[in-house]
XYZ file of N, CA and C in Angstrom:
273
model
N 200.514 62.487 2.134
C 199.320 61.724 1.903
C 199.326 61.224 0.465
N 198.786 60.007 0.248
C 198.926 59.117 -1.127
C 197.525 58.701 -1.317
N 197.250 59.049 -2.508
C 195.784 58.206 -3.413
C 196.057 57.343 -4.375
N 195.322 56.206 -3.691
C 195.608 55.068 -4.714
C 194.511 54.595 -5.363
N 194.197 53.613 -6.382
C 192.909 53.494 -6.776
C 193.416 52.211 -7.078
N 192.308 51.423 -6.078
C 192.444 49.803 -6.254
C 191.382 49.428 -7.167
N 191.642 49.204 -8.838
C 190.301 48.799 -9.308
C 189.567 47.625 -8.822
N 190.752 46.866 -9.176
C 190.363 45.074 -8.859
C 188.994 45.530 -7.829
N 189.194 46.149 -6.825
C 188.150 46.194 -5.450
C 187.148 47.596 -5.469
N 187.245 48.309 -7.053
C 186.451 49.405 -7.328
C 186.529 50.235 -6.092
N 187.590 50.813 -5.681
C 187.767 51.839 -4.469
C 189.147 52.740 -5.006
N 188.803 53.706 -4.164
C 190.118 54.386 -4.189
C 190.051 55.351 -2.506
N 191.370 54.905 -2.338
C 191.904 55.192 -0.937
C 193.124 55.863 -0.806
N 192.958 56.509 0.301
C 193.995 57.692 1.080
C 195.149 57.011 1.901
N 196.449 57.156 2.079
C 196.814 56.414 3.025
C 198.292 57.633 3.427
N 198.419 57.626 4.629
C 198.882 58.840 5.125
C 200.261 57.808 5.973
N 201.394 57.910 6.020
C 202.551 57.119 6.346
C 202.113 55.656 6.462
N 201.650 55.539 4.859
C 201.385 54.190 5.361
C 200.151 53.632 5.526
N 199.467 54.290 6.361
C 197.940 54.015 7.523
C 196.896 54.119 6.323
N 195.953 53.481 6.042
C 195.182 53.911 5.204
C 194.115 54.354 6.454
N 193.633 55.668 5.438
C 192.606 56.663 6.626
C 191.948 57.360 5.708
N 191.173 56.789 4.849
C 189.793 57.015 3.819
C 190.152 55.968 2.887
N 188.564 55.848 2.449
C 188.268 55.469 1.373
C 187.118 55.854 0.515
N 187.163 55.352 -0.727
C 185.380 55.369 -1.343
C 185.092 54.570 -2.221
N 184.281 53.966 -2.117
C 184.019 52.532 -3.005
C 182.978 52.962 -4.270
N 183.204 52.061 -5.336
C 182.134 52.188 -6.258
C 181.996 50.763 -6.556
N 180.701 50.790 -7.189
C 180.010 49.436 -7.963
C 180.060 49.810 -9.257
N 180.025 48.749 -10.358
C 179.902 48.559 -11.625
C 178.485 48.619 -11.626
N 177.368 49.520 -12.153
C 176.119 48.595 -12.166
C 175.519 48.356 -13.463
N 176.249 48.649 -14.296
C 175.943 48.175 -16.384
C 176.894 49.162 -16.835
N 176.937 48.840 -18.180
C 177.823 49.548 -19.414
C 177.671 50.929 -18.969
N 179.063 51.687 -18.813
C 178.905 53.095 -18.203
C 178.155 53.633 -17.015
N 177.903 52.865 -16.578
C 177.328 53.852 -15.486
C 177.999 53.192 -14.119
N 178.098 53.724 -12.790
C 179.031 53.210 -11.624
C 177.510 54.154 -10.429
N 177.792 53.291 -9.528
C 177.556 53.538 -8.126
C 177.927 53.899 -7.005
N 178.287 55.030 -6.734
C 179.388 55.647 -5.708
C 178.489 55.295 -4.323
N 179.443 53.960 -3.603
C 177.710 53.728 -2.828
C 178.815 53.741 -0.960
N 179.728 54.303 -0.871
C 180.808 54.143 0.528
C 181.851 55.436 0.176
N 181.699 56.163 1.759
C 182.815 56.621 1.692
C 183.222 56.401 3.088
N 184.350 56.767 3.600
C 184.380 56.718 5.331
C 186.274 57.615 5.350
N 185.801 58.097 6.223
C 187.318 58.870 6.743
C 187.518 58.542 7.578
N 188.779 58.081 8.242
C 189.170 57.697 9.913
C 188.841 58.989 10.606
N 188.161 58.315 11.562
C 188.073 59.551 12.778
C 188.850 61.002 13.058
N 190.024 60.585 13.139
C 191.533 61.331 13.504
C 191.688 62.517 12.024
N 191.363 61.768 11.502
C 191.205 62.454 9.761
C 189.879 64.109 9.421
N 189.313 63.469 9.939
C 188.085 64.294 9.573
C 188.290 66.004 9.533
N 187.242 66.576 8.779
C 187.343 68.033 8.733
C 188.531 68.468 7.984
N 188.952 67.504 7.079
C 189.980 68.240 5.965
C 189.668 67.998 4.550
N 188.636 67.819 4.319
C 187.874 68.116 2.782
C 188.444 66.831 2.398
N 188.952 65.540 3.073
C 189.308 64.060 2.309
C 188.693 63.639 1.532
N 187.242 63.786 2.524
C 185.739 62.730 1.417
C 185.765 63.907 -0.167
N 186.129 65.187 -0.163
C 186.123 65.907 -1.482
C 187.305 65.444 -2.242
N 188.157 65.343 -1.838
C 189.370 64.543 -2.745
C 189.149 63.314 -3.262
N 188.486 62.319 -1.941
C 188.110 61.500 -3.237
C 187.299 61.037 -3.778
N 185.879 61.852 -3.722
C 184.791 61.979 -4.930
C 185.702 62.642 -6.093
N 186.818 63.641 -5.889
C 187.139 64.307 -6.681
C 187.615 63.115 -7.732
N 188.214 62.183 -7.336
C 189.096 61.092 -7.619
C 188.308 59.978 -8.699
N 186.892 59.769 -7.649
C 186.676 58.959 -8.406
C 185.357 60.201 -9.629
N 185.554 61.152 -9.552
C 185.063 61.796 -10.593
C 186.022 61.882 -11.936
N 187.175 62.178 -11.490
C 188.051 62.217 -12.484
C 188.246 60.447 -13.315
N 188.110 59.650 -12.620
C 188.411 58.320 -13.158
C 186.968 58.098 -13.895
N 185.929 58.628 -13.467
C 184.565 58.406 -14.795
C 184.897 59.184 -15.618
N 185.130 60.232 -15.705
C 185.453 61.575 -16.493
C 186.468 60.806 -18.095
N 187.379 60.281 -17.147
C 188.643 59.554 -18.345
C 188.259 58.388 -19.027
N 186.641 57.238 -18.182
C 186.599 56.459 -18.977
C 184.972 56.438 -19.496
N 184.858 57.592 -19.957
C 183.373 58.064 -20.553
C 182.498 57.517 -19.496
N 182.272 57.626 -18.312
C 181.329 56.953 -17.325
C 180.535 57.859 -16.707
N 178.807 57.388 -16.540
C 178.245 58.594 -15.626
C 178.378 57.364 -14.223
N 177.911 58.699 -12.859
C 177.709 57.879 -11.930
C 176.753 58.628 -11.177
N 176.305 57.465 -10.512
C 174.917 57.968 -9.660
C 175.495 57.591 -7.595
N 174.640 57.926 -7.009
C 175.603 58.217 -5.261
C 174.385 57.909 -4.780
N 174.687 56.815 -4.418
C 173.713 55.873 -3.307
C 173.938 56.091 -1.913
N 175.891 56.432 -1.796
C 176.325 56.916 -0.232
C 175.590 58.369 -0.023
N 175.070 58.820 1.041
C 174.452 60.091 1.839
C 175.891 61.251 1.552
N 176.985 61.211 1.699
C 177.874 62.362 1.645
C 177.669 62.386 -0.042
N 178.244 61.810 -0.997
C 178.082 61.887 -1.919
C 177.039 62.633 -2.630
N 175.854 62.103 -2.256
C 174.961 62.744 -2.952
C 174.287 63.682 -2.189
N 174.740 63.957 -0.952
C 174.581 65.194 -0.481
C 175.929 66.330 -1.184
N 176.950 66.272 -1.359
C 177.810 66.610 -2.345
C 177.279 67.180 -4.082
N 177.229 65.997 -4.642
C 176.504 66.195 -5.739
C 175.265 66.744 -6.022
N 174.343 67.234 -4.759
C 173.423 67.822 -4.513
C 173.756 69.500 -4.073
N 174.925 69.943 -4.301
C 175.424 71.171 -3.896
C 176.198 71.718 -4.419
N 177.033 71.281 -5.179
C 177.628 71.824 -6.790
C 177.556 71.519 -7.973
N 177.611 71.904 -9.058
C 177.695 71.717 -10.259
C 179.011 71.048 -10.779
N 179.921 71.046 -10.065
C 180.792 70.340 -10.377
C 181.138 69.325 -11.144
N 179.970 68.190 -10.846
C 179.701 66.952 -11.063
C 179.018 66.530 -12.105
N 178.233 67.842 -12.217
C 176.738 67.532 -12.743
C 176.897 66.988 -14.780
N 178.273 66.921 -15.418
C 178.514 66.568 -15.923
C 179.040 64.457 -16.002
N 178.837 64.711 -14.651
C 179.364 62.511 -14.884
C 177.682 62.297 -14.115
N 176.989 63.107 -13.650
C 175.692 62.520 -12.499
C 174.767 61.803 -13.784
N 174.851 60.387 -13.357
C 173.489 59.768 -13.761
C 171.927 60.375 -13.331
């Protein structure tokens, strides 16, 4: 399995021989701050902690460019609503 992070399209995605089978999108919405507002796992995928890899992902990519972010998507901020993990990039 491969994580890629397409900025140009503010996402970063999973792709497993190839197949892409997750993603999670963010928005720009002003100076430092981002909108984690999509995630989706292919069907076939599900129940292997994906959507945590890549919040993990795009946590680590605010983390590196001084950015908070706030989670408009329901997993997300049901996520960020359950560990502390985060609670260092959460707008």
């Amino acid at each position: 399995m491969e994580l890629k992070h397409e900025e140009s399209k503010n996402r970063f995605y999973l792709l497993d021989n190839k197949k892409e089978i997750g993603e999670i999108a963010y928005a720009n919405v002003k100076d430092g701050l981002i909108d984690i507002n999509h995630t989706e796992i292919d069907v076939n995928y599900r129940g292997q902690d994906l959507g945590l890899q890549l919040i993990k992902a795009v946590a680590d990519f605010a983390r590196e460019n001084k950015l908070k972010a706030r989670a408009s998507c329901p997993y997300v901020a049901k996520v960020f609503g359950e560990t502390d993990k985060y609670d260092d990039i959460k707008a």
